[in-house]
Coordinates of C-alpha atoms in Angstrom, one line a residue:
Chain A
M1 CA -17.9 -28.6 -18.4
T2 CA -21.5 -29.5 -16.9
T3 CA -22.2 -25.7 -16.1
Q4 CA -21.6 -24.8 -19.4
L5 CA -24.0 -27.4 -20.6
D6 CA -26.6 -25.6 -18.2
T7 CA -25.8 -22.3 -19.6
K8 CA -26.8 -23.7 -23.4
A9 CA -30.3 -24.8 -21.9
K10 CA -30.6 -21.0 -20.8
Q11 CA -29.4 -19.3 -23.7
P12 CA -30.1 -21.1 -27.0
L13 CA -29.0 -18.2 -29.1
R14 CA -25.2 -18.3 -27.8
R15 CA -23.1 -19.4 -30.9
K16 CA -20.1 -21.4 -29.3
V17 CA -21.3 -22.8 -25.8
R18 CA -19.0 -25.5 -25.5
R19 CA -15.7 -24.5 -26.4
P20 CA -13.3 -27.3 -26.6
V21 CA -9.8 -27.1 -25.2
T22 CA -8.3 -24.8 -27.6
G23 CA -4.5 -23.6 -28.1
A24 CA -5.6 -20.4 -27.0
Y25 CA -6.8 -21.6 -23.6
I26 CA -3.6 -23.4 -23.1
G27 CA -1.5 -20.7 -24.0
R28 CA -3.4 -18.7 -21.5
L29 CA -2.7 -21.1 -18.6
A30 CA 0.9 -21.3 -19.7
V31 CA 1.3 -17.4 -19.4
L32 CA -0.6 -17.7 -15.9
L33 CA 1.5 -20.5 -14.8
V34 CA 4.7 -18.7 -15.7
A35 CA 3.6 -15.6 -14.3
A36 CA 2.8 -17.3 -10.9
V37 CA 6.3 -19.1 -11.3
L38 CA 8.1 -15.9 -11.4
T39 CA 6.0 -14.7 -8.4
L40 CA 6.6 -17.6 -6.2
G41 CA 9.9 -18.6 -7.4
P42 CA 12.0 -15.8 -5.7
V43 CA 10.5 -16.5 -2.3
M44 CA 10.9 -20.1 -2.7
W45 CA 14.6 -19.8 -3.3
T46 CA 14.8 -17.5 -0.2
L47 CA 13.3 -20.0 1.9
S48 CA 15.4 -22.9 0.4
T49 CA 18.5 -20.9 0.6
S50 CA 17.7 -19.9 4.4
L51 CA 17.8 -23.6 5.0
R52 CA 21.3 -24.5 3.5
L53 CA 24.7 -24.5 5.2
P54 CA 25.9 -21.0 5.1
S55 CA 28.6 -22.1 3.4
E56 CA 26.7 -23.1 0.5
S57 CA 24.7 -20.0 0.2
F58 CA 26.0 -19.5 -3.5
N59 CA 25.7 -22.7 -5.0
L60 CA 24.5 -23.0 -8.3
P61 CA 22.6 -24.2 -9.8
P62 CA 20.0 -23.1 -7.3
R63 CA 17.6 -25.1 -5.3
F64 CA 13.8 -24.1 -4.9
I65 CA 12.6 -27.0 -2.7
P66 CA 14.2 -27.4 0.5
W67 CA 14.7 -30.9 0.6
D68 CA 17.2 -31.8 3.2
P69 CA 16.7 -28.5 5.5
D70 CA 19.6 -27.3 8.1
F71 CA 18.8 -24.8 10.4
T72 CA 22.6 -23.5 11.4
S73 CA 21.4 -20.1 9.7
Y74 CA 18.3 -19.4 11.7
S75 CA 20.4 -20.1 15.0
E76 CA 23.1 -18.1 13.3
V77 CA 20.9 -15.0 12.9
F78 CA 20.1 -14.9 16.9
A79 CA 23.7 -14.9 17.1
Q80 CA 24.5 -12.0 14.7
I81 CA 21.7 -9.6 15.9
D82 CA 19.3 -9.1 18.8
M83 CA 16.2 -10.7 16.4
I84 CA 14.1 -11.2 19.5
R85 CA 14.6 -7.3 20.3
L86 CA 13.6 -6.8 16.8
V87 CA 10.7 -8.9 16.7
V88 CA 9.5 -7.3 20.0
N89 CA 9.9 -3.9 18.5
S90 CA 8.1 -4.6 15.5
A91 CA 5.3 -6.2 17.5
L92 CA 5.1 -3.6 19.9
M93 CA 4.9 -0.6 17.2
T94 CA 2.2 -2.5 15.0
G95 CA 0.3 -3.6 17.7
F96 CA 0.1 -0.4 19.2
I97 CA -0.8 1.3 15.9
A98 CA -3.1 -1.2 14.7
A99 CA -5.2 -1.2 18.3
G100 CA -4.9 2.8 18.3
Q101 CA -6.0 3.2 14.7
M102 CA -8.9 0.8 15.4
I103 CA -10.1 2.7 18.1
T104 CA -9.6 6.3 16.7
A105 CA -11.0 5.7 13.7
A106 CA -14.0 3.9 15.0
M107 CA -14.4 7.2 17.2
A108 CA -14.3 9.6 14.4
G109 CA -16.0 7.5 11.9
Y110 CA -18.9 7.2 14.1
A111 CA -19.0 10.7 14.4
F112 CA -18.7 11.6 11.1
A113 CA -21.4 9.0 10.0
R114 CA -23.9 9.3 12.7
L115 CA -23.6 12.8 14.6
K116 CA -24.8 15.8 13.3
F117 CA -22.6 18.8 14.0
K118 CA -21.3 22.2 12.6
G119 CA -18.9 21.9 10.1
N120 CA -19.1 17.7 9.9
K121 CA -18.6 17.8 6.0
L122 CA -15.9 20.3 6.4
L123 CA -14.0 18.4 8.8
F124 CA -14.2 15.4 7.0
G125 CA -13.4 16.8 3.8
L126 CA -9.9 18.0 5.7
V127 CA -9.4 14.5 7.1
L128 CA -9.9 13.0 3.4
A129 CA -7.4 15.8 1.9
T130 CA -4.7 14.7 4.6
M131 CA -4.4 11.4 2.4
M132 CA -2.9 12.9 -0.4
I133 CA -0.1 14.4 1.6
P134 CA 3.1 12.3 1.3
V135 CA 5.2 11.5 4.2
Q136 CA 8.3 12.5 2.7
V137 CA 6.8 16.2 2.8
T138 CA 5.7 16.2 6.4
I139 CA 8.8 14.1 7.8
V140 CA 11.1 16.8 8.5
P141 CA 8.6 18.7 10.8
V142 CA 7.4 15.5 12.4
F143 CA 11.1 14.7 13.3
M144 CA 11.3 17.8 14.8
I145 CA 8.4 17.8 16.7
I146 CA 9.1 14.6 18.2
R147 CA 12.5 15.7 19.4
G148 CA 10.6 18.5 21.1
M149 CA 8.3 16.1 22.4
G150 CA 11.6 14.5 23.7
L151 CA 10.2 11.1 22.2
A152 CA 13.3 11.2 19.9
D153 CA 14.7 7.8 19.1
T154 CA 12.0 5.9 20.8
L155 CA 9.4 3.6 20.0
L156 CA 6.7 6.1 20.9
A157 CA 7.7 8.1 18.1
L158 CA 7.1 5.8 15.4
I159 CA 3.5 4.7 17.2
I160 CA 2.0 8.3 17.9
P161 CA 2.0 10.1 14.8
A162 CA 0.9 6.7 13.1
I163 CA -2.3 6.2 15.0
P164 CA -4.5 9.1 13.4
T165 CA -5.6 7.7 10.3
A166 CA -7.6 9.1 7.8
F167 CA -7.8 6.1 5.5
G168 CA -9.2 4.2 8.7
T169 CA -11.7 7.2 9.3
F170 CA -12.7 7.0 6.0
L171 CA -13.3 3.2 6.1
M172 CA -15.0 3.4 9.5
R173 CA -17.4 6.1 8.2
Q174 CA -18.6 4.2 5.5
Y175 CA -19.3 1.2 7.6
F176 CA -21.4 3.1 10.1
M177 CA -23.5 4.6 7.4
G178 CA -24.4 1.0 6.6
V179 CA -25.6 0.4 9.7
P180 CA -29.2 1.3 10.3
A181 CA -29.9 4.7 12.1
E182 CA -33.2 3.0 13.7
L183 CA -31.2 1.3 16.1
A184 CA -30.1 4.6 17.8
E185 CA -33.6 5.6 18.3
A186 CA -34.7 2.7 20.2
A187 CA -32.0 2.6 22.6
E188 CA -32.7 6.6 23.0
I189 CA -36.1 5.9 23.9
D190 CA -34.9 3.4 26.5
G191 CA -32.9 6.2 27.8
A192 CA -29.4 5.3 26.7
S193 CA -26.5 8.0 27.0
Q194 CA -24.9 9.2 23.6
W195 CA -21.6 7.6 24.8
R196 CA -23.8 4.2 25.7
I197 CA -25.6 4.4 22.4
F198 CA -21.9 4.3 20.6
R199 CA -20.2 2.2 23.1
S200 CA -23.0 -0.6 23.2
V201 CA -25.2 -0.5 20.3
Y202 CA -22.9 0.5 17.2
L203 CA -19.5 -0.3 18.3
P204 CA -20.3 -4.0 18.5
L205 CA -21.8 -4.0 14.8
A206 CA -18.6 -2.6 13.4
T207 CA -16.0 -5.1 14.5
P208 CA -15.7 -6.6 10.8
G209 CA -14.8 -2.7 9.5
M210 CA -12.3 -2.5 12.6
A211 CA -11.1 -5.6 12.0
I212 CA -10.1 -4.3 8.2
V213 CA -8.6 -1.3 9.5
G214 CA -6.4 -3.4 12.1
I215 CA -5.2 -5.8 9.3
L216 CA -4.4 -2.9 7.1
A217 CA -2.4 -1.1 9.7
F218 CA -0.4 -4.6 10.5
N219 CA 0.5 -5.1 7.2
Y220 CA 1.5 -1.5 6.4
H221 CA 3.3 -0.9 9.5
W222 CA 5.1 -4.4 10.0
N223 CA 6.8 -3.6 6.4
E224 CA 7.6 0.0 6.9
F225 CA 11.0 1.3 6.5
F226 CA 11.2 5.0 5.7
R227 CA 10.0 6.4 9.0
P228 CA 11.8 4.0 11.2
L229 CA 14.9 4.7 9.3
I230 CA 14.4 8.4 10.3
L231 CA 12.5 8.2 13.5
T232 CA 15.4 5.9 15.4
I233 CA 18.9 5.9 15.8
S234 CA 20.0 3.2 18.2
E235 CA 19.9 -0.3 17.1
E236 CA 17.9 -1.0 20.3
N237 CA 14.9 0.8 18.8
F238 CA 14.8 -0.6 15.3
T239 CA 12.3 -2.6 13.7
L240 CA 12.6 -5.5 11.6
P241 CA 13.2 -4.1 8.5
L242 CA 15.7 -1.9 9.5
G243 CA 17.4 -4.7 11.6
L244 CA 17.8 -7.0 8.3
V245 CA 19.1 -4.2 6.3
S246 CA 21.8 -3.7 9.0
L247 CA 22.2 -7.4 9.3
Q248 CA 22.8 -7.4 5.5
G249 CA 25.3 -4.6 5.4
N250 CA 27.2 -6.5 8.5
M251 CA 27.7 -9.4 6.4
G252 CA 28.5 -8.4 3.1
T253 CA 28.2 -10.8 0.7
G254 CA 29.7 -13.2 3.5
S255 CA 26.8 -15.6 4.3
I256 CA 23.6 -14.9 2.7
S257 CA 21.7 -17.7 4.0
V258 CA 21.8 -15.9 7.5
V259 CA 20.4 -12.6 6.0
L260 CA 17.8 -14.8 4.2
A261 CA 16.9 -16.7 7.3
G262 CA 16.2 -13.6 8.9
V263 CA 14.1 -12.4 6.3
I264 CA 12.3 -15.4 6.2
L265 CA 11.6 -14.8 10.0
S266 CA 10.5 -11.4 9.7
M267 CA 8.0 -12.6 7.0
L268 CA 6.2 -15.1 8.9
P269 CA 3.8 -13.0 10.9
A270 CA 3.1 -11.4 7.7
V271 CA 2.4 -14.5 5.8
V272 CA 0.1 -15.9 8.9
V273 CA -2.1 -12.7 8.4
F274 CA -2.1 -13.2 4.5
F275 CA -3.6 -16.8 4.9
F276 CA -6.1 -15.6 7.6
G277 CA -6.8 -12.0 6.9
Q278 CA -6.8 -12.1 2.9
R279 CA -10.3 -11.1 2.2
S280 CA -10.2 -8.2 4.6
L281 CA -6.7 -7.0 3.4
R282 CA -8.1 -7.3 -0.1
A283 CA -11.5 -5.6 0.8
G284 CA -9.6 -2.8 2.5
L285 CA -6.8 -2.1 0.0
T286 CA -9.7 -1.7 -2.4
A287 CA -12.3 0.1 -0.6
G288 CA -13.5 3.3 -1.7
V289 CA -12.5 2.4 -5.1
G290 CA -15.5 1.0 -6.7
K291 CA -18.1 3.6 -8.2
Chain B
M1 CA -41.8 17.6 23.3
S2 CA -42.2 19.3 20.2
D3 CA -41.3 18.5 16.5
T4 CA -37.6 19.8 16.3
T5 CA -36.1 21.0 12.8
T6 CA -32.6 20.2 14.0
D7 CA -31.8 16.4 12.7
P8 CA -31.8 14.2 15.8
V9 CA -28.6 12.5 16.6
G10 CA -28.3 9.2 14.5
S11 CA -30.1 10.0 11.6
R12 CA -27.9 9.5 8.4
A13 CA -25.2 11.8 8.1
T14 CA -25.1 11.9 4.3
G15 CA -26.7 15.5 4.4
A16 CA -29.7 14.7 2.5
P17 CA -32.7 15.8 4.6
D18 CA -34.4 12.6 6.2
A19 CA -38.0 13.0 5.0
R20 CA -39.4 11.4 7.8
T21 CA -40.1 13.5 11.2
R22 CA -38.5 12.3 14.3
R23 CA -39.2 13.2 17.5
I24 CA -36.5 13.4 20.3
P25 CA -36.3 13.9 24.0
A26 CA -36.1 17.8 24.8
S27 CA -33.4 16.7 26.7
R28 CA -30.9 16.1 24.1
S29 CA -29.7 19.7 23.9
K30 CA -27.7 20.5 20.8
P31 CA -24.7 21.4 22.7
K32 CA -24.2 18.4 24.3
K33 CA -24.2 16.4 21.0
N34 CA -21.5 18.7 19.8
L35 CA -19.2 17.9 22.8
F36 CA -19.8 14.4 22.3
A37 CA -18.8 14.6 18.6
G38 CA -16.0 16.5 19.6
V39 CA -14.9 13.8 22.3
L40 CA -14.9 11.1 19.5
L41 CA -13.2 13.3 16.8
A42 CA -10.5 14.9 19.4
P43 CA -7.8 11.8 19.2
T44 CA -7.9 11.8 15.2
L45 CA -8.1 15.6 14.5
I46 CA -5.4 16.7 17.2
G47 CA -3.4 13.7 15.9
M48 CA -3.6 14.9 12.5
G49 CA -3.4 18.7 13.5
I50 CA 0.0 18.1 15.1
F51 CA 1.5 15.5 12.7
T52 CA 0.2 16.0 9.4
I53 CA -1.3 20.2 9.4
V54 CA 1.3 21.8 11.6
P55 CA 4.1 19.9 9.5
I56 CA 2.7 20.5 6.1
I57 CA 2.6 24.4 7.3
G58 CA 6.0 23.9 8.7
S59 CA 7.3 22.6 5.7
L60 CA 6.0 25.4 3.7
V61 CA 8.0 27.8 6.2
L62 CA 11.1 25.6 6.5
A63 CA 11.5 26.0 2.6
F64 CA 12.5 29.4 3.1
F65 CA 15.3 29.1 5.7
R66 CA 18.6 27.6 6.0
W67 CA 18.8 25.4 9.1
D68 CA 20.9 22.8 10.3
I69 CA 18.8 21.9 13.5
I70 CA 21.7 23.1 15.8
S71 CA 22.3 26.9 14.9
R72 CA 19.5 29.5 14.4
P73 CA 17.6 29.4 11.0
E74 CA 18.2 31.8 8.5
F75 CA 16.1 33.4 6.1
V76 CA 17.1 32.8 2.6
G77 CA 13.9 33.2 0.5
L78 CA 13.8 31.4 -2.3
A79 CA 17.4 30.4 -2.3
N80 CA 16.5 26.9 -1.4
F81 CA 14.4 26.6 -4.5
A82 CA 17.0 28.3 -7.0
D83 CA 19.6 25.9 -5.5
I84 CA 17.6 22.8 -6.2
A85 CA 16.9 24.0 -9.7
L86 CA 20.7 24.0 -10.3
D87 CA 21.8 21.2 -8.3
P88 CA 22.7 18.2 -10.7
T89 CA 22.1 15.6 -8.0
V90 CA 18.4 16.8 -7.4
R91 CA 17.8 17.2 -11.3
V92 CA 18.8 13.8 -11.9
S93 CA 17.0 12.5 -8.8
F94 CA 13.5 13.9 -10.5
L95 CA 14.5 12.5 -13.8
N96 CA 15.2 9.2 -12.6
T97 CA 11.9 9.1 -10.5
I98 CA 10.0 10.3 -13.7
V99 CA 11.4 7.5 -16.0
F100 CA 10.9 5.0 -13.5
V101 CA 7.1 6.2 -13.1
V102 CA 6.4 5.9 -16.6
I103 CA 8.3 2.6 -17.0
A104 CA 7.1 0.8 -13.7
V105 CA 3.7 2.0 -14.1
T106 CA 3.0 1.0 -17.7
L107 CA 4.7 -2.6 -17.1
Q108 CA 2.5 -2.5 -13.6
L109 CA -0.8 -1.9 -15.3
G110 CA 0.0 -3.9 -18.5
I111 CA 1.1 -7.0 -16.5
A112 CA -2.1 -6.6 -14.4
L113 CA -4.5 -6.2 -17.1
V114 CA -3.3 -9.0 -19.0
L115 CA -3.5 -11.5 -16.3
A116 CA -6.6 -10.1 -14.8
S117 CA -8.4 -11.0 -18.1
M118 CA -6.7 -14.0 -18.2
I119 CA -8.3 -15.2 -15.1
Q120 CA -12.0 -14.2 -16.2
E121 CA -13.2 -16.9 -18.2
R122 CA -13.1 -20.9 -18.0
L123 CA -10.8 -21.4 -15.2
P124 CA -11.7 -23.9 -12.5
D125 CA -12.7 -21.9 -9.4
W126 CA -9.6 -23.3 -7.5
L127 CA -7.1 -22.3 -10.2
R128 CA -8.6 -19.0 -10.0
V129 CA -8.1 -18.6 -6.3
F130 CA -4.8 -19.9 -6.7
F131 CA -3.8 -16.9 -9.2
R132 CA -5.5 -14.4 -7.2
S133 CA -3.6 -15.3 -4.1
T134 CA -0.4 -16.0 -5.6
F135 CA -0.5 -12.5 -7.5
F136 CA -1.4 -10.9 -4.2
F137 CA 1.1 -12.4 -2.1
P138 CA 4.1 -9.9 -2.7
L139 CA 2.2 -7.0 -1.3
V140 CA 2.3 -8.3 2.3
L141 CA 6.0 -8.8 2.4
S142 CA 7.9 -5.9 3.3
A143 CA 9.7 -3.9 0.6
A144 CA 13.1 -4.0 2.5
S145 CA 13.1 -7.9 2.7
V146 CA 12.1 -8.1 -0.8
S147 CA 14.9 -5.8 -2.1
I148 CA 17.1 -7.9 -0.1
F149 CA 16.6 -11.2 -1.8
M150 CA 16.1 -9.6 -5.0
G151 CA 19.7 -8.1 -4.9
Y152 CA 21.2 -11.9 -4.4
L153 CA 19.0 -12.9 -7.1
F154 CA 20.6 -10.4 -9.0
N155 CA 24.1 -10.7 -8.0
E156 CA 26.6 -10.7 -11.1
Q157 CA 28.4 -13.5 -10.2
F158 CA 26.2 -15.7 -7.9
G159 CA 22.8 -14.8 -8.7
V160 CA 20.3 -16.8 -10.0
V161 CA 19.1 -14.7 -12.9
N162 CA 22.5 -14.5 -14.4
W163 CA 22.8 -18.1 -14.1
L164 CA 19.3 -18.6 -16.1
I165 CA 21.0 -16.2 -18.8
G166 CA 23.9 -18.3 -18.8
L167 CA 21.9 -21.9 -19.5
V168 CA 20.7 -19.7 -22.5
G169 CA 24.3 -19.0 -23.4
L170 CA 24.3 -15.4 -22.9
A171 CA 26.8 -13.7 -21.2
P172 CA 26.3 -12.5 -17.5
V173 CA 24.7 -8.9 -17.1
P174 CA 26.4 -6.8 -14.6
W175 CA 22.8 -6.1 -13.2
L176 CA 23.7 -3.6 -10.0
T177 CA 27.4 -2.3 -11.2
T178 CA 26.0 -0.2 -14.1
P179 CA 23.5 2.5 -14.3
A180 CA 21.1 0.9 -16.6
G181 CA 21.3 -2.6 -15.1
A182 CA 20.9 -1.0 -11.6
A183 CA 17.9 0.8 -12.8
A184 CA 16.3 -2.0 -14.5
V185 CA 16.8 -4.0 -11.3
V186 CA 14.9 -1.3 -9.4
I187 CA 12.0 -1.2 -11.8
I188 CA 11.7 -5.2 -11.7
V189 CA 11.9 -5.5 -8.2
Y190 CA 9.2 -2.8 -7.7
V191 CA 6.8 -3.9 -10.4
W192 CA 7.2 -7.7 -9.0
Q193 CA 6.2 -6.4 -5.5
N194 CA 3.0 -3.9 -7.0
F195 CA 1.5 -5.6 -9.8
G196 CA -0.8 -7.4 -7.6
F197 CA -2.3 -4.5 -6.3
S198 CA -3.7 -3.3 -10.0
F199 CA -4.2 -6.6 -10.8
L200 CA -6.7 -6.9 -7.8
L201 CA -8.5 -3.5 -9.1
F202 CA -8.5 -5.1 -12.6
V203 CA -10.1 -8.4 -11.4
G204 CA -12.7 -5.9 -9.7
G205 CA -13.3 -3.7 -12.7
L206 CA -13.6 -6.8 -15.1
G207 CA -15.9 -8.5 -12.5
N208 CA -18.6 -5.8 -12.9
I209 CA -18.9 -5.9 -16.6
P210 CA -22.2 -7.6 -17.4
K211 CA -21.9 -10.9 -19.5
E212 CA -24.7 -9.9 -21.8
V213 CA -22.3 -7.1 -23.1
Y214 CA -19.8 -9.4 -24.3
E215 CA -22.5 -11.7 -25.9
A216 CA -24.2 -9.5 -27.7
A217 CA -20.6 -8.5 -29.5
E218 CA -20.0 -12.2 -30.1
L219 CA -23.4 -12.4 -32.0
D220 CA -22.2 -9.1 -33.9
G221 CA -19.4 -11.7 -34.5
A222 CA -16.5 -9.8 -32.7
S223 CA -13.2 -11.9 -32.2
G224 CA -11.4 -12.0 -28.8
F225 CA -9.3 -9.2 -29.8
K226 CA -12.2 -6.8 -30.9
K227 CA -14.1 -7.8 -28.1
F228 CA -11.2 -6.6 -26.0
I229 CA -10.7 -3.4 -27.7
N230 CA -14.4 -2.5 -28.1
V231 CA -15.8 -4.0 -25.2
T232 CA -13.5 -4.4 -22.5
M233 CA -11.2 -1.3 -22.6
P234 CA -14.1 1.2 -22.5
L235 CA -16.1 -0.6 -20.0
L236 CA -12.9 -0.8 -17.9
S237 CA -11.8 2.9 -18.2
P238 CA -12.9 4.1 -14.9
T239 CA -11.2 1.3 -13.2
T240 CA -7.8 1.8 -15.3
L241 CA -8.1 5.6 -14.2
V242 CA -8.3 4.5 -10.5
A243 CA -5.6 2.2 -11.0
S244 CA -3.2 4.2 -12.9
V245 CA -3.9 7.5 -10.3
M246 CA -2.8 5.2 -7.6
A247 CA -0.1 3.4 -9.1
V248 CA 1.3 6.6 -10.4
I249 CA 1.2 8.4 -6.9
T250 CA 2.7 5.2 -5.1
A251 CA 5.6 5.3 -7.6
L252 CA 6.0 9.0 -7.3
Q253 CA 7.4 8.3 -3.7
V254 CA 9.6 5.3 -4.3
F255 CA 12.4 4.9 -1.9
D256 CA 12.7 1.3 -0.2
Q257 CA 14.0 -0.2 -3.5
P258 CA 16.4 1.9 -4.6
Y259 CA 17.7 2.6 -1.1
V260 CA 18.3 -1.2 0.0
L261 CA 19.3 -2.2 -3.3
T262 CA 22.0 0.3 -4.6
R263 CA 21.7 3.1 -2.1
G264 CA 21.0 5.4 -5.3
G265 CA 24.0 4.4 -7.3
P266 CA 26.1 3.6 -9.0
G267 CA 26.5 7.3 -9.6
D268 CA 23.3 8.6 -9.4
S269 CA 21.7 6.5 -11.6
T270 CA 19.0 5.1 -9.2
R271 CA 18.7 8.1 -6.9
S272 CA 15.2 8.9 -6.4
A273 CA 13.5 12.3 -5.4
V274 CA 12.5 10.7 -1.9
M275 CA 16.2 9.9 -1.4
V276 CA 17.3 13.2 -2.1
V277 CA 14.8 14.3 0.3
F278 CA 16.1 11.9 3.1
E279 CA 19.8 12.8 2.3
S280 CA 19.3 16.5 2.3
A281 CA 17.7 16.1 5.7
F282 CA 19.0 13.6 7.5
E283 CA 22.6 13.2 6.4
Q284 CA 23.4 16.7 5.0
L285 CA 21.2 18.3 7.7
E286 CA 19.9 20.9 5.2
F287 CA 16.1 21.1 6.4
G288 CA 15.1 23.9 4.6
R289 CA 16.8 22.5 1.7
A290 CA 14.9 19.1 2.4
S291 CA 11.7 20.8 2.9
A292 CA 11.9 22.6 -0.5
I293 CA 12.6 19.5 -2.5
G294 CA 9.6 17.6 -0.6
L295 CA 7.4 20.5 -1.6
V296 CA 8.5 20.2 -5.2
L297 CA 7.6 16.6 -5.3
M298 CA 4.2 17.3 -3.5
L299 CA 3.4 19.6 -6.3
L300 CA 4.7 17.4 -9.0
I301 CA 2.2 14.6 -7.7
M302 CA -0.6 17.1 -7.5
A303 CA -0.3 18.0 -11.0
V304 CA 0.3 14.7 -12.6
T305 CA -3.0 13.6 -10.9
Y306 CA -4.7 16.4 -12.0
V307 CA -3.4 15.7 -15.6
Q308 CA -4.5 12.1 -15.1
F309 CA -8.4 13.4 -14.1
Q310 CA -8.3 15.9 -17.1
L311 CA -7.3 13.2 -19.5
S312 CA -9.8 10.7 -18.0
R313 CA -12.7 13.4 -19.2
R314 CA -11.8 12.4 -22.7
F315 CA -11.0 8.7 -22.4
V316 CA -13.1 7.5 -19.4
F317 CA -16.4 6.1 -20.2
Y318 CA -19.0 5.6 -17.8
Q319 CA -21.9 3.2 -18.1

């Protein structure tokens, strides 16, 4: 309320400055709270049910707060599927893609933003255009190219095609455009090579941009389902989402606590990134939208 | 050392000629710069060439062949396209996808807009942060995981949703076992996970509307609803365009939710266009046909996006 008194002092013309807590305000809060409960409720139920004995999976009324946690379902997940393998596969795939995207996008973004060469604009337009091509249209030939390379049913089949990133390149180009050009001149006068200027002058300045590319890549590929479903065949190459869906299939409607324990385990890294990288994620998702 | 007309390395690559004259060491010859640019661009461009450009051309060619990956590809002209135009499963899947897009995107944008405008004014900061994080949260989960737990929540006998419905005294709804129920679940699950993205865009867009405009409208005696229609909507129209284009493009490619929740069933009631691309290629081994369906889907996406931008000429108001 104090802040509103301040506005009153500055703007005496405003008709209603100090608004009472009206029914409309309470109604608005109520709608927001219901939306928040509907958003968090399913996740809370998932967590709570994963912490019940498998035999109590389907008990109603449902619980949303796990008062007396039981971890049987969690050990059961490791007994039912090769959970460690799934986590390692997901981590390897996501890690290599994120690192690869950060490096290649920084390189390409720098070239598009800072280097004058023939066809710069044309090539950049081409890169942007590839963003508009849906995965489904290219997946059949990609599958065949992967087979031709002898990479069928390997983790590399998931990693290599995902490294060149149009969106990441676009983000890094924007980022480098915002860095003053004068730095290069100073370095050039000192006799630094092109590579040196990129590597030692500009790249360190671009780490926040690269972090956004990395976090976005993590979020997307940790969760992706369509490509792994097509490009991997044997269970030893499955990633987490595939493993969970096959676990669900194996269990039928038997014990959902076990499946949900797997779901919660697979979510943990994503939730950690959410807490620490929320700002970067939001910035990345909405980049290029404004103006 | 002489003044040079070629732009030095490090100038802004915006294409706008730099007014200042720069001196660069004569040793920095142009071919060297081109070479360096080539080295930096190589991983991205070669990667995109192999995994996007070649495949898109491959799809274009493959659509005119019949091929099961084992025997020799056989040229069939437009037969694949004629075939998919007549195939009831393909037709139903495209129809499903379009109905899904219309309903899901409307709900997604509507919910996002209502919630985004609700957190704009007079909320304590911590509550605003709480709501924003909460609505954003489902975006970081995998669609497969979300579909798994939502499938249990909508279970006909044991699900929480029907239990809640029972509390109000209504009969349990056969969510996943009837065509309408399954389609509804796919939409609900999809919107639940994705409204947060449109919400973020709207929060950004609303934040950019100057407070003075509202104050002026209030002085003119505009009520809350009038303010929304006459001030917020026009000033928010550029954001709405971007949000709707992105929502439509994403929704047209729906796959994970129907695949995990229903496998396209019951019958073909939740089969999406992408599911048919997947099934044609990797279950029926008809790669030419799958490519043809994929191309039709891509054309549909391009056409819808084009129409949206055309419509926006009439309805989008730029400040």
